[in-house]
mmCIF file of the C-alpha atoms, coordinates in Angstrom:
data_MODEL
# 
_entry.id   MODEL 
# 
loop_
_atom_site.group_PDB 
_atom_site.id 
_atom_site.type_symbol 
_atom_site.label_atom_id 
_atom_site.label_alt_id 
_atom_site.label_comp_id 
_atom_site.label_asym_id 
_atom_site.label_entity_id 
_atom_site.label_seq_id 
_atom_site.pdbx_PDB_ins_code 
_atom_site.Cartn_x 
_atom_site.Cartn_y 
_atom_site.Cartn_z 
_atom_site.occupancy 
_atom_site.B_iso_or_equiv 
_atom_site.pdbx_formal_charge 
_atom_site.auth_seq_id 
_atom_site.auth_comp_id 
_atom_site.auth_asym_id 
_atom_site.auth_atom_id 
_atom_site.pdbx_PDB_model_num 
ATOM 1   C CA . UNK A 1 1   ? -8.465  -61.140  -35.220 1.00 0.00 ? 1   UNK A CA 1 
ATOM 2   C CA . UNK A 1 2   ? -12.310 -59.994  -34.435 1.00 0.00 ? 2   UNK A CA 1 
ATOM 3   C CA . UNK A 1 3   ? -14.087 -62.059  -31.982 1.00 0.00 ? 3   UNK A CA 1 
ATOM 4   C CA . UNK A 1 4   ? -16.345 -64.077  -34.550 1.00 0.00 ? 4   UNK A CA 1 
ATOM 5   C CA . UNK A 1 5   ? -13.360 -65.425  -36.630 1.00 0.00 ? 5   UNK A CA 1 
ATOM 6   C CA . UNK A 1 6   ? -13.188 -68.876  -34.404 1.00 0.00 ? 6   UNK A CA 1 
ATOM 7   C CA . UNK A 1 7   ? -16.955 -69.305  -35.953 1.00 0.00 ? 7   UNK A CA 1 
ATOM 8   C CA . UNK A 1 8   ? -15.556 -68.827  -39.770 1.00 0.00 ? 8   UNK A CA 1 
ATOM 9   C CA . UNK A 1 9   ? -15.260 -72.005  -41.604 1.00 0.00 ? 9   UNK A CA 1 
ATOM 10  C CA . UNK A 1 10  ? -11.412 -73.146  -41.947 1.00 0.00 ? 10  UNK A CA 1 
ATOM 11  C CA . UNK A 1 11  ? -9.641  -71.976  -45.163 1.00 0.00 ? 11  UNK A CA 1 
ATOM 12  C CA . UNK A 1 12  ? -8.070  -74.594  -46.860 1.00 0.00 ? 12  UNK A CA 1 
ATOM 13  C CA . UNK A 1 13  ? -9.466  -78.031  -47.306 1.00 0.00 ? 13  UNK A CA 1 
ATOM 14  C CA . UNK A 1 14  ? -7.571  -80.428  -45.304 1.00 0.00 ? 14  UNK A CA 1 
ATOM 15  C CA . UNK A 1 15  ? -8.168  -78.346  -42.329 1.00 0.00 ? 15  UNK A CA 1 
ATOM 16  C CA . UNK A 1 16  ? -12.068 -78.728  -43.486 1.00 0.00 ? 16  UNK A CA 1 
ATOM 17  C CA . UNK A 1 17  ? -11.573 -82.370  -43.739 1.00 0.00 ? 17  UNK A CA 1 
ATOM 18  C CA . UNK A 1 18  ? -9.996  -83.186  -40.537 1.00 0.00 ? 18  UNK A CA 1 
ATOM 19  C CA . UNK A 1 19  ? -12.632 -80.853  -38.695 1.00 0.00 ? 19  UNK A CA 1 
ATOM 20  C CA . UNK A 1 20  ? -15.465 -83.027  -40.805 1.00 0.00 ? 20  UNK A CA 1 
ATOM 21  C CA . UNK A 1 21  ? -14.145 -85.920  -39.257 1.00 0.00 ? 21  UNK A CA 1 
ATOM 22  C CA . UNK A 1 22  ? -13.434 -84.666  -35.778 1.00 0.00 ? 22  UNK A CA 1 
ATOM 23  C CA . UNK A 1 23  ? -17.218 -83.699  -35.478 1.00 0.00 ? 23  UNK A CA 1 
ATOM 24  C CA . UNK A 1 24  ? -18.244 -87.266  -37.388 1.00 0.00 ? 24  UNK A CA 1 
ATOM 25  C CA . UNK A 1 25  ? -16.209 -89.094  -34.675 1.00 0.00 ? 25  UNK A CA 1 
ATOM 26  C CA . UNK A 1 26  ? -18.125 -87.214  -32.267 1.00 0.00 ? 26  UNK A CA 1 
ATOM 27  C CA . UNK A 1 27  ? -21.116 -87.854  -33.166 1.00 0.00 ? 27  UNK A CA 1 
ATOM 28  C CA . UNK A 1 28  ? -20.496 -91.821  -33.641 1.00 0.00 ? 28  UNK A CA 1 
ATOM 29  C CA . UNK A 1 29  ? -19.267 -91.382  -29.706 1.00 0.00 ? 29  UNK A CA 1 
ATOM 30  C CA . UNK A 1 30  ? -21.924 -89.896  -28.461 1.00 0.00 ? 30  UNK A CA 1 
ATOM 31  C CA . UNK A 1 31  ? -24.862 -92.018  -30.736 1.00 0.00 ? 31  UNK A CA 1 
ATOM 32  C CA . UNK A 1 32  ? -23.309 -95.298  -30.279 1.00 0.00 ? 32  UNK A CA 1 
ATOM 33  C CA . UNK A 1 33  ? -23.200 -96.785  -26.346 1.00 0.00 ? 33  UNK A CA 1 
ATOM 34  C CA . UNK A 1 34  ? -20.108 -98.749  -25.397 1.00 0.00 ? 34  UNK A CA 1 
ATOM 35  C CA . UNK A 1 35  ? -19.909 -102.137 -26.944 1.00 0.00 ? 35  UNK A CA 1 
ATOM 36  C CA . UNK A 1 36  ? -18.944 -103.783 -23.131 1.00 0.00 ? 36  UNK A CA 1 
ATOM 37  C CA . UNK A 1 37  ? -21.942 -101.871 -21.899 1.00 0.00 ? 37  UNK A CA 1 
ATOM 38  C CA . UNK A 1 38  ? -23.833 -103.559 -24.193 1.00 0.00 ? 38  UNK A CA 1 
ATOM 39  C CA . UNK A 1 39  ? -22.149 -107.411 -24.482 1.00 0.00 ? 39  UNK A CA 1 
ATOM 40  C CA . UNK A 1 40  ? -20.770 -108.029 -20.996 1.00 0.00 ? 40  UNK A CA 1 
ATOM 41  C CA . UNK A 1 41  ? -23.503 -108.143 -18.857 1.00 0.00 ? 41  UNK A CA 1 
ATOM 42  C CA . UNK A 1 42  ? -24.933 -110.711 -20.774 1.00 0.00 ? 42  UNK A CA 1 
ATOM 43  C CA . UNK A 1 43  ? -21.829 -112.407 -20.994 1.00 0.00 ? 43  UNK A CA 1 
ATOM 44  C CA . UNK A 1 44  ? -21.351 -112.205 -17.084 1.00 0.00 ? 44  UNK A CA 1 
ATOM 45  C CA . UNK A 1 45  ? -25.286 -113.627 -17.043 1.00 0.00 ? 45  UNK A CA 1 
ATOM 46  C CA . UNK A 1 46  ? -24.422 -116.881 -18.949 1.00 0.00 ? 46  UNK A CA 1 
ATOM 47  C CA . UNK A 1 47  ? -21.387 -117.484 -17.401 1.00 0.00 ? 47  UNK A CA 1 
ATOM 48  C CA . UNK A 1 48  ? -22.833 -117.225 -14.116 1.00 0.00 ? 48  UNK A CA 1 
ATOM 49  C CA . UNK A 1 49  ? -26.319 -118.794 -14.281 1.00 0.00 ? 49  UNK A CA 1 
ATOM 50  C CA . UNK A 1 50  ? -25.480 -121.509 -16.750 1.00 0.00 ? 50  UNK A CA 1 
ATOM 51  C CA . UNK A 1 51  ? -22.122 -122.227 -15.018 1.00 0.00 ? 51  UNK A CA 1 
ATOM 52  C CA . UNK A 1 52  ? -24.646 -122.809 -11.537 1.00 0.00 ? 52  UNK A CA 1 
ATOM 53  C CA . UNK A 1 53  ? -26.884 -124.858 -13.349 1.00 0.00 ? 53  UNK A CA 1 
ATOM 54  C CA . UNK A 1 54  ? -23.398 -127.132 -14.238 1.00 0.00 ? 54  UNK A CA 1 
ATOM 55  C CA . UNK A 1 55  ? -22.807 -127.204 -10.859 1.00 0.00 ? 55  UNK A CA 1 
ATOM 56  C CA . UNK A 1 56  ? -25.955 -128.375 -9.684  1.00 0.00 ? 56  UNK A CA 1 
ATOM 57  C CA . UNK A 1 57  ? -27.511 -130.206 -12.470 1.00 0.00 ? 57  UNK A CA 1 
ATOM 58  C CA . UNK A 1 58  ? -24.513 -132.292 -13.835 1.00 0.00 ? 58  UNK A CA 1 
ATOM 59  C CA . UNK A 1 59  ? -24.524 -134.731 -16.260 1.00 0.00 ? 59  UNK A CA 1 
ATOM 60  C CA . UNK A 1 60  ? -25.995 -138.018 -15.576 1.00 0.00 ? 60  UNK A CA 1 
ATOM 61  C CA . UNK A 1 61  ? -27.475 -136.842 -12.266 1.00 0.00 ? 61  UNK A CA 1 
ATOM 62  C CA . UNK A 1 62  ? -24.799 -136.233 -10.157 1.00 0.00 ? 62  UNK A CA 1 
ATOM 63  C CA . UNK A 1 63  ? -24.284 -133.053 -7.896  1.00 0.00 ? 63  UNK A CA 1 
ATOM 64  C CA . UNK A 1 64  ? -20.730 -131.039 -8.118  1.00 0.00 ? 64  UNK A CA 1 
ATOM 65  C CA . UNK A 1 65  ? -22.145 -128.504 -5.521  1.00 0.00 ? 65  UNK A CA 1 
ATOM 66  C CA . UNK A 1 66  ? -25.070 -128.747 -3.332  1.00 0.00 ? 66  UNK A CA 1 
ATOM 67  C CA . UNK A 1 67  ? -27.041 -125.387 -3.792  1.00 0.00 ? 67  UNK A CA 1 
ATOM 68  C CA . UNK A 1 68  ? -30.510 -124.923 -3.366  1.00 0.00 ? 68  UNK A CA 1 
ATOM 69  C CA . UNK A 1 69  ? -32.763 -126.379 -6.689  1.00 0.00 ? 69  UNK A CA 1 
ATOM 70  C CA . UNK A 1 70  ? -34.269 -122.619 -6.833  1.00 0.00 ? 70  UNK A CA 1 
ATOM 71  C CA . UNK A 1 71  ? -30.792 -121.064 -6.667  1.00 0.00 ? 71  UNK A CA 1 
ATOM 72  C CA . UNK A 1 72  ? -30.097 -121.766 -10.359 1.00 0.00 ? 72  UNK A CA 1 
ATOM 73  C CA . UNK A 1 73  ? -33.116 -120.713 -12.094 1.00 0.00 ? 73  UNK A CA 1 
ATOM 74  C CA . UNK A 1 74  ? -33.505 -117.467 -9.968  1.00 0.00 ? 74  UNK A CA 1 
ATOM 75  C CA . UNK A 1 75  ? -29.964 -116.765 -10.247 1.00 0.00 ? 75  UNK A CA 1 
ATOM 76  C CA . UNK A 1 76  ? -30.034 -116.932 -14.214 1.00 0.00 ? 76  UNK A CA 1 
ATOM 77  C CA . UNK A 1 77  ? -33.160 -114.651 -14.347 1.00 0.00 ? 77  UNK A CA 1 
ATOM 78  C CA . UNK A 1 78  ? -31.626 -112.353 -12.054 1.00 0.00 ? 78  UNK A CA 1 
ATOM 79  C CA . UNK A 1 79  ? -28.709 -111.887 -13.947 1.00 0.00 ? 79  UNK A CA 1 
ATOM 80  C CA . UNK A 1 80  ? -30.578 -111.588 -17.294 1.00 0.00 ? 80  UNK A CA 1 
ATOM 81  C CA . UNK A 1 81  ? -33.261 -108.879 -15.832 1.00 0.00 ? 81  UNK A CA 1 
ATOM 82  C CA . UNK A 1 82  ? -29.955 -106.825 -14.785 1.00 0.00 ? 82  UNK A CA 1 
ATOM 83  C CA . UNK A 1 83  ? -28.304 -107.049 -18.040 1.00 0.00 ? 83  UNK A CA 1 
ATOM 84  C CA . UNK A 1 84  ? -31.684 -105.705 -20.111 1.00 0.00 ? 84  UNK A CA 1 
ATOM 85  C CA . UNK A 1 85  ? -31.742 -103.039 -17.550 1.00 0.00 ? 85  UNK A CA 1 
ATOM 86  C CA . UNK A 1 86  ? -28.167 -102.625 -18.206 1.00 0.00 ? 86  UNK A CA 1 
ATOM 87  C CA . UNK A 1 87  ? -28.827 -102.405 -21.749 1.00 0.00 ? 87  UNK A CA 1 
ATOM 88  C CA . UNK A 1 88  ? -32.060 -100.483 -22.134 1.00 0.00 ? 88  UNK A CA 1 
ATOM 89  C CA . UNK A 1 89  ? -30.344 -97.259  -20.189 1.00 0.00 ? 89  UNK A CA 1 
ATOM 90  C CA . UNK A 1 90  ? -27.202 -97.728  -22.736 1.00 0.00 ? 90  UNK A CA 1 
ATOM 91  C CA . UNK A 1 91  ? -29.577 -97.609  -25.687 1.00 0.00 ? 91  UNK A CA 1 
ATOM 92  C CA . UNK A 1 92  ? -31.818 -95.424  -24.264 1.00 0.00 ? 92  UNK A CA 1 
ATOM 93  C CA . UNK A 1 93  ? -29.022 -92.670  -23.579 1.00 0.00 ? 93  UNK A CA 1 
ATOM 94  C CA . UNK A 1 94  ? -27.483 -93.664  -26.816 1.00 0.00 ? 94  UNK A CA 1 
ATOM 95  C CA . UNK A 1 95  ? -30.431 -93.425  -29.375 1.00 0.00 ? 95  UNK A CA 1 
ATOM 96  C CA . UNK A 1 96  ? -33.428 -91.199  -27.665 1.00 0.00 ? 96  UNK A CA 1 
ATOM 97  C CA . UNK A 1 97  ? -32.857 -88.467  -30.044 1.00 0.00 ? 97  UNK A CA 1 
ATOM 98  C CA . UNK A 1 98  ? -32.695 -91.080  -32.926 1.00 0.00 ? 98  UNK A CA 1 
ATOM 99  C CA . UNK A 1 99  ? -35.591 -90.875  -35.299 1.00 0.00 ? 99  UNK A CA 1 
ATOM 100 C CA . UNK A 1 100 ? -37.083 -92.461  -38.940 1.00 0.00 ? 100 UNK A CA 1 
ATOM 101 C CA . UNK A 1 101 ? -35.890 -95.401  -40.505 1.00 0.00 ? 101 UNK A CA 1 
ATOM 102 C CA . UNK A 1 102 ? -33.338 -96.215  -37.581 1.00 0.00 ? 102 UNK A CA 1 
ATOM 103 C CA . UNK A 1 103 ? -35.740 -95.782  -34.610 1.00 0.00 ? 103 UNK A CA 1 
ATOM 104 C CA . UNK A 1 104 ? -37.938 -98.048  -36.642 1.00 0.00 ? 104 UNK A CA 1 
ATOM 105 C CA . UNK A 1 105 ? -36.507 -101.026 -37.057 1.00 0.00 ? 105 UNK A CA 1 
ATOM 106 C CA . UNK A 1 106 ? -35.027 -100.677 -33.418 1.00 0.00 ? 106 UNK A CA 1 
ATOM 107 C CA . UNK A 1 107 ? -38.593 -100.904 -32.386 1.00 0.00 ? 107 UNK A CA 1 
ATOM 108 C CA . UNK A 1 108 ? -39.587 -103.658 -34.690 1.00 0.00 ? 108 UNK A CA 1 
ATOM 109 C CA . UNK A 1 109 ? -36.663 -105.651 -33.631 1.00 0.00 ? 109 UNK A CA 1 
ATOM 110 C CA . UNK A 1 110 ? -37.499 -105.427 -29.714 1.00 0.00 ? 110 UNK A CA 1 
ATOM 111 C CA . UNK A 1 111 ? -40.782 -106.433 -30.925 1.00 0.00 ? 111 UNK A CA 1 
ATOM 112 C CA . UNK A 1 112 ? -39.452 -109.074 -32.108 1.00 0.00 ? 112 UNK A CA 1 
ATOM 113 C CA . UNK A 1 113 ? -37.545 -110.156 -28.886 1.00 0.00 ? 113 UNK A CA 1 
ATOM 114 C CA . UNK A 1 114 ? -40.653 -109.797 -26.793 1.00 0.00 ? 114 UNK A CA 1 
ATOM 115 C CA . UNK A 1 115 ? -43.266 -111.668 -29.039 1.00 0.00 ? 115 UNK A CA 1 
ATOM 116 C CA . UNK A 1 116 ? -41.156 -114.363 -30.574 1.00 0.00 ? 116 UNK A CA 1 
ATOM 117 C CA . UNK A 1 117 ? -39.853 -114.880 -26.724 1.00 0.00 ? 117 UNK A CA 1 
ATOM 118 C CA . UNK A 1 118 ? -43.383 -115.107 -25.185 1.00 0.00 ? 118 UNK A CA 1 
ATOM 119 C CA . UNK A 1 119 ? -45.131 -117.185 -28.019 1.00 0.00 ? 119 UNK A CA 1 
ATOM 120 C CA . UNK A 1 120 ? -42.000 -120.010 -27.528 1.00 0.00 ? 120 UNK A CA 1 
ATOM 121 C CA . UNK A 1 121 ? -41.978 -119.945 -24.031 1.00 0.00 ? 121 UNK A CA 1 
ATOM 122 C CA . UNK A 1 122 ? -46.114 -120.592 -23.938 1.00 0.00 ? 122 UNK A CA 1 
ATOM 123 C CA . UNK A 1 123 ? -45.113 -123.297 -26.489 1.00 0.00 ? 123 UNK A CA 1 
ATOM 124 C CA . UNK A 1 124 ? -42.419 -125.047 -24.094 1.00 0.00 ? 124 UNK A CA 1 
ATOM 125 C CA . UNK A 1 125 ? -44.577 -124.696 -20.748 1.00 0.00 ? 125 UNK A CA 1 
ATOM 126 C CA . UNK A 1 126 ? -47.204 -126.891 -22.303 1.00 0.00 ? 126 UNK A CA 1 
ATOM 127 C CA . UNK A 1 127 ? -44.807 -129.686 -23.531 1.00 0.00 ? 127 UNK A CA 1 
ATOM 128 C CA . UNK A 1 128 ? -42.243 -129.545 -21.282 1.00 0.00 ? 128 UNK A CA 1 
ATOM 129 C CA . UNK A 1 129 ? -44.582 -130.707 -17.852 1.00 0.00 ? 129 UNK A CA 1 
ATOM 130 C CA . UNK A 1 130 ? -44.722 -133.838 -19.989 1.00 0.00 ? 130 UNK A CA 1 
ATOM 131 C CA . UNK A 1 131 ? -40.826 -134.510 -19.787 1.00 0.00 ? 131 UNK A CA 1 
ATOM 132 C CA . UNK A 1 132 ? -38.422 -135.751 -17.233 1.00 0.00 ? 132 UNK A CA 1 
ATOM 133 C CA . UNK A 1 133 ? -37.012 -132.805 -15.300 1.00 0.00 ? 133 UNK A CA 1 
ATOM 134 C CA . UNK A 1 134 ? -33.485 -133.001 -17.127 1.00 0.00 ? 134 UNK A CA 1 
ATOM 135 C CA . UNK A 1 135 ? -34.988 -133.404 -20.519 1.00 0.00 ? 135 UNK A CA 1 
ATOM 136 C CA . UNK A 1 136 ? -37.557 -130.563 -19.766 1.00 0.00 ? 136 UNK A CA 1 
ATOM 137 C CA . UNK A 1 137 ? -34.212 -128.345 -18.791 1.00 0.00 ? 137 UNK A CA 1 
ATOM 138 C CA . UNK A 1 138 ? -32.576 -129.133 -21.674 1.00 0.00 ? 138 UNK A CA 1 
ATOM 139 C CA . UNK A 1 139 ? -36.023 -128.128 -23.831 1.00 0.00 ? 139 UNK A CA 1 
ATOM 140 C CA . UNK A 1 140 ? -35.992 -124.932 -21.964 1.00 0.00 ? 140 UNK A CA 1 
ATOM 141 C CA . UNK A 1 141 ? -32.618 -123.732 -21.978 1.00 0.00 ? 141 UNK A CA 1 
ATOM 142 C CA . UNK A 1 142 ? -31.627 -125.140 -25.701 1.00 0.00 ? 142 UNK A CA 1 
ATOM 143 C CA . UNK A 1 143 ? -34.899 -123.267 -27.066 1.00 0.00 ? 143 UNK A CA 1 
ATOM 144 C CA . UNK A 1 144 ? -34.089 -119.961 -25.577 1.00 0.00 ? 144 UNK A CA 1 
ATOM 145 C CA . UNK A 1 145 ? -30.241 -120.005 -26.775 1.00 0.00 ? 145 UNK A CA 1 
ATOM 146 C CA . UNK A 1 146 ? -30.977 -120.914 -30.062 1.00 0.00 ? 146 UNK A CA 1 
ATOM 147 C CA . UNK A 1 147 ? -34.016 -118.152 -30.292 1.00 0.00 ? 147 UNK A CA 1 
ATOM 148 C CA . UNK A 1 148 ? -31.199 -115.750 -28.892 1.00 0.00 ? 148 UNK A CA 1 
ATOM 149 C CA . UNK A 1 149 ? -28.754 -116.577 -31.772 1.00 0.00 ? 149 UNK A CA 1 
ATOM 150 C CA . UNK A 1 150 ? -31.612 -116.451 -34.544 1.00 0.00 ? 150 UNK A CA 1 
ATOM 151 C CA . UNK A 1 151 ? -32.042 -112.923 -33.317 1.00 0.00 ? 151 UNK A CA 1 
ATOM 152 C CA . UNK A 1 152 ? -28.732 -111.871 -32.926 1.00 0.00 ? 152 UNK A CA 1 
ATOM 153 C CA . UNK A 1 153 ? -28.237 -113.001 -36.505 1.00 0.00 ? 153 UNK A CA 1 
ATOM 154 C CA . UNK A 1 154 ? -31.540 -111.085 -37.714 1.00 0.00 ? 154 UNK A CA 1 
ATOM 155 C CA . UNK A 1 155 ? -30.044 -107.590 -35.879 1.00 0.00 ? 155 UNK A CA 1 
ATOM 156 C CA . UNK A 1 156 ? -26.810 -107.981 -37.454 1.00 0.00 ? 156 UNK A CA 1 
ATOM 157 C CA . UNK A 1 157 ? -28.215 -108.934 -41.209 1.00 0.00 ? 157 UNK A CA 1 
ATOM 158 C CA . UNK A 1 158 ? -30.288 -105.485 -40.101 1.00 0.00 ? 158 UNK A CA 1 
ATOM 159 C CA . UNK A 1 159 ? -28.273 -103.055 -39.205 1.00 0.00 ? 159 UNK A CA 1 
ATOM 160 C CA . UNK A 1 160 ? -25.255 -105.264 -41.121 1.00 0.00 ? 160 UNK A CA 1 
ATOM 161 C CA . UNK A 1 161 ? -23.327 -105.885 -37.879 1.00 0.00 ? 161 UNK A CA 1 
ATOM 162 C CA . UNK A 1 162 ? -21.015 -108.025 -38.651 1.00 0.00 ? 162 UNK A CA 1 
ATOM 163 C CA . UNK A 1 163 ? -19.928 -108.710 -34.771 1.00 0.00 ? 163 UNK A CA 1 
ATOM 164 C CA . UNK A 1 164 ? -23.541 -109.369 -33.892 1.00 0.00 ? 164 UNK A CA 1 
ATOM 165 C CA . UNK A 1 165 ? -23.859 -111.263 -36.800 1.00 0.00 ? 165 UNK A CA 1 
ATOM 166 C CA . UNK A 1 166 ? -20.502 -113.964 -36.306 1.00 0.00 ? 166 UNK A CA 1 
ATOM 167 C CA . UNK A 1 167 ? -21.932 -113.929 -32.090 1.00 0.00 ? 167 UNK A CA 1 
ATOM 168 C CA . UNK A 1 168 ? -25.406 -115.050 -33.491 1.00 0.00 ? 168 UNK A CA 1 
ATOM 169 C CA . UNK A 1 169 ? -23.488 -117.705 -35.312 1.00 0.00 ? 169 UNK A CA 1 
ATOM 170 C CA . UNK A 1 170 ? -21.347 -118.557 -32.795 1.00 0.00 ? 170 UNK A CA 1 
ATOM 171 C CA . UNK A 1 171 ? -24.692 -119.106 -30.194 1.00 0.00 ? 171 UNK A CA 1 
ATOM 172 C CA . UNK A 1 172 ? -26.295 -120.789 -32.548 1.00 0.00 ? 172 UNK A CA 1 
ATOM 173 C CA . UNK A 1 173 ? -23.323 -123.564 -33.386 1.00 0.00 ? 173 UNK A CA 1 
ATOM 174 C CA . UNK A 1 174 ? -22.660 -124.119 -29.596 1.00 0.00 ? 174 UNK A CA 1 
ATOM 175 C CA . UNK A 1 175 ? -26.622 -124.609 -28.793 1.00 0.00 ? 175 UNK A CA 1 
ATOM 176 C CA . UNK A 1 176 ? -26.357 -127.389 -31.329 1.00 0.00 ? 176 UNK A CA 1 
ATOM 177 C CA . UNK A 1 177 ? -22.961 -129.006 -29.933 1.00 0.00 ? 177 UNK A CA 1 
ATOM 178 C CA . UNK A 1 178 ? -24.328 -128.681 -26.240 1.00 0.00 ? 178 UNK A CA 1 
ATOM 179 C CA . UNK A 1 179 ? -27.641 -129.842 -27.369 1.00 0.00 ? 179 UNK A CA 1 
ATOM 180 C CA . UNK A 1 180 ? -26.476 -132.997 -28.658 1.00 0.00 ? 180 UNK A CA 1 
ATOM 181 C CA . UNK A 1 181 ? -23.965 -133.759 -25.702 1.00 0.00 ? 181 UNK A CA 1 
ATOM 182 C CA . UNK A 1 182 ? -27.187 -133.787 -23.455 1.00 0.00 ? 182 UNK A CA 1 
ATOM 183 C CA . UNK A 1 183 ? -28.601 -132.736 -20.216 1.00 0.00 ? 183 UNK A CA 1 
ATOM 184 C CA . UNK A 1 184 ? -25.820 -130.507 -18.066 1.00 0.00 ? 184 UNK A CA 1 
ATOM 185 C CA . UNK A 1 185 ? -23.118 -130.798 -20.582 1.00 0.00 ? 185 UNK A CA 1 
ATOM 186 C CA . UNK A 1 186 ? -25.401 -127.714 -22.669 1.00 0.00 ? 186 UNK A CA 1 
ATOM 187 C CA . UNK A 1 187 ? -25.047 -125.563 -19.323 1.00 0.00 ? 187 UNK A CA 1 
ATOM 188 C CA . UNK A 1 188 ? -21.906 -125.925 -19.279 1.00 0.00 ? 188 UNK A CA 1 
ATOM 189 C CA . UNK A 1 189 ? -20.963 -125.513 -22.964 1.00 0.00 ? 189 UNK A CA 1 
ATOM 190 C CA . UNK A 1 190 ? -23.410 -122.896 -22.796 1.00 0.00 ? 190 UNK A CA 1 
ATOM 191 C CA . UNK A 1 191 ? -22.004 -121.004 -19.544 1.00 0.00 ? 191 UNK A CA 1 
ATOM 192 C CA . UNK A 1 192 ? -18.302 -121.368 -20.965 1.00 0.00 ? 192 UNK A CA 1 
ATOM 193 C CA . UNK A 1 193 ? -18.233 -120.732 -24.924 1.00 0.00 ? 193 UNK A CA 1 
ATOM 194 C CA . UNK A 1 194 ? -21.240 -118.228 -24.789 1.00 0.00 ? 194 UNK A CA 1 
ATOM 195 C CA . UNK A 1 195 ? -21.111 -116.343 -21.958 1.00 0.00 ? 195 UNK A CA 1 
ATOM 196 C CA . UNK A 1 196 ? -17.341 -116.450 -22.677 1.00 0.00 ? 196 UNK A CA 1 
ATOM 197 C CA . UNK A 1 197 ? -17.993 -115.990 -26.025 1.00 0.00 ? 197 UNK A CA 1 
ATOM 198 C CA . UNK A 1 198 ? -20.287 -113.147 -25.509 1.00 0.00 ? 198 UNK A CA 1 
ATOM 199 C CA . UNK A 1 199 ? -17.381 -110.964 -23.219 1.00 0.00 ? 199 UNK A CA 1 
ATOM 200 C CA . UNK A 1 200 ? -15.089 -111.286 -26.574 1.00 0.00 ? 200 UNK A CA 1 
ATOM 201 C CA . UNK A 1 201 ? -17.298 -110.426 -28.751 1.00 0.00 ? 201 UNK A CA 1 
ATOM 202 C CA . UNK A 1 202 ? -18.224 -107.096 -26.411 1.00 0.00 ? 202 UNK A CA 1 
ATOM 203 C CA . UNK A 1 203 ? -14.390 -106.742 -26.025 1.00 0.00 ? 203 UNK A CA 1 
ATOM 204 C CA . UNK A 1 204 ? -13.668 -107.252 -29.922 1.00 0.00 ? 204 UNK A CA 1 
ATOM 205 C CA . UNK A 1 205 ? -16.028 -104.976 -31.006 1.00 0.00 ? 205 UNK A CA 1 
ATOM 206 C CA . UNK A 1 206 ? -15.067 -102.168 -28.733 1.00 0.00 ? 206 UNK A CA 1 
ATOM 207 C CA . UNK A 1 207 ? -11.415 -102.504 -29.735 1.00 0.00 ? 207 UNK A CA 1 
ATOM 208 C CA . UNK A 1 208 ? -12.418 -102.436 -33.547 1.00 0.00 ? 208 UNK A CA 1 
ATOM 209 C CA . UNK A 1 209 ? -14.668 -99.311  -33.238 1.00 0.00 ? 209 UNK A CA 1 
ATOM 210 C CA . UNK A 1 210 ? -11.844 -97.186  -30.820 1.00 0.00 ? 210 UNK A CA 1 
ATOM 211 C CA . UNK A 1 211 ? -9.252  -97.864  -33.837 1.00 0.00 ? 211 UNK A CA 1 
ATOM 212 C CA . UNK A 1 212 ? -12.088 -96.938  -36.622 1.00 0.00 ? 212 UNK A CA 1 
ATOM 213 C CA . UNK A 1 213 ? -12.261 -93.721  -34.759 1.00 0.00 ? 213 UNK A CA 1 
# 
């Protein structure tokens, strides 16, 4: 055997085949970042900063913990600054060398985030200085969510995600149900069913895409 036959092309066809899709599933690793990278951080956010916002800001006024009226709020931000850090390295790593149609749309989509996120947010600090502090949480927090899930549906009807698709549904029926049930009872249905929500959906997807490949 000379020393350039490992560069010849394999002879029969299955061998072709299987080293087609060796080389596909490589590429799939390499171009698409870990689904946990990418869902549990945010997961771990909600959980955490809407599950302190429960414990501080219960229903009907009352107090399960005593923490600091700050501690909540910074807390939640916190979290959710670390989990787009989190997530820009993942996608940065990921897709740098990603170009066209693809690279497109991913900019046009964190467009998207940024804009539709600042234009609401000028929107709610206008009105909510108007409303009783629990009221003008509940504005806040059931605004954001459901902009989150509208998003998270758009991306998935994008790239036709169907597990960012069924999480942007999911967000988006629990805002509702936690909206209704008032003041407190959204942070915790929020901090529970999404942020819980948001860790299976991470974990779901990363088991579907390890058996695909």
């Amino acid at each position: 055997m000379s020393p350039d036959d490992d560069d010849l092309p394999p002879a029969d066809a299955a061998a072709a085949l299987r080293l087609i899709e060796d080389q596909r599933s490589e590429t799939v690793r390499r171009l698409e970042p870990d689904s946990r990278v990418l869902y549990w951080p945010w997961g771990v956010a909600w959980l955490i900063g809407f599950g302190l916002f429960f414990l501080r800001f219960s229903p009907d006024g009352r107090v399960l913990v005593r923490l600091p009226d700050w501690l909540p709020l910074t807390a939640l931000f916190v979290l959710l600054l670390c989990a787009a850090a989190i997530q820009a390295v993942a996608g940065a790593r990921a897709y740098g060398q990603v170009t066209g149609d693809s690279a497109r749309r991913g900019r046009w989509y964190g467009c998207a985030w940024a804009l539709g996120s600042v234009s609401v947010y000028a929107g709610l600090g206008r009105i909510s200085e108007h409303l009783p502090h629990d009221q003008a949480a509940l504005l806040w927090s059931a605004t954001a969510v459901g902009l989150t899930g509208a998003l998270h549906m758009a991306g998935g009807a994008i790239w036709l995600d169907r597990d960012l698709f069924r999480l942007g549904v999911w967000i988006s029926v629990i805002n509702v149900v936690g909206t209704f049930a008032g003041p407190g009872w959204h942070s915790l249905v929020i901090a529970v069913a999404g942020g819980g929500g948001i860790l299976v959906a991470g974990t779901l997807a990363h088991l579907r895409r390890r058996r695909a490949r």
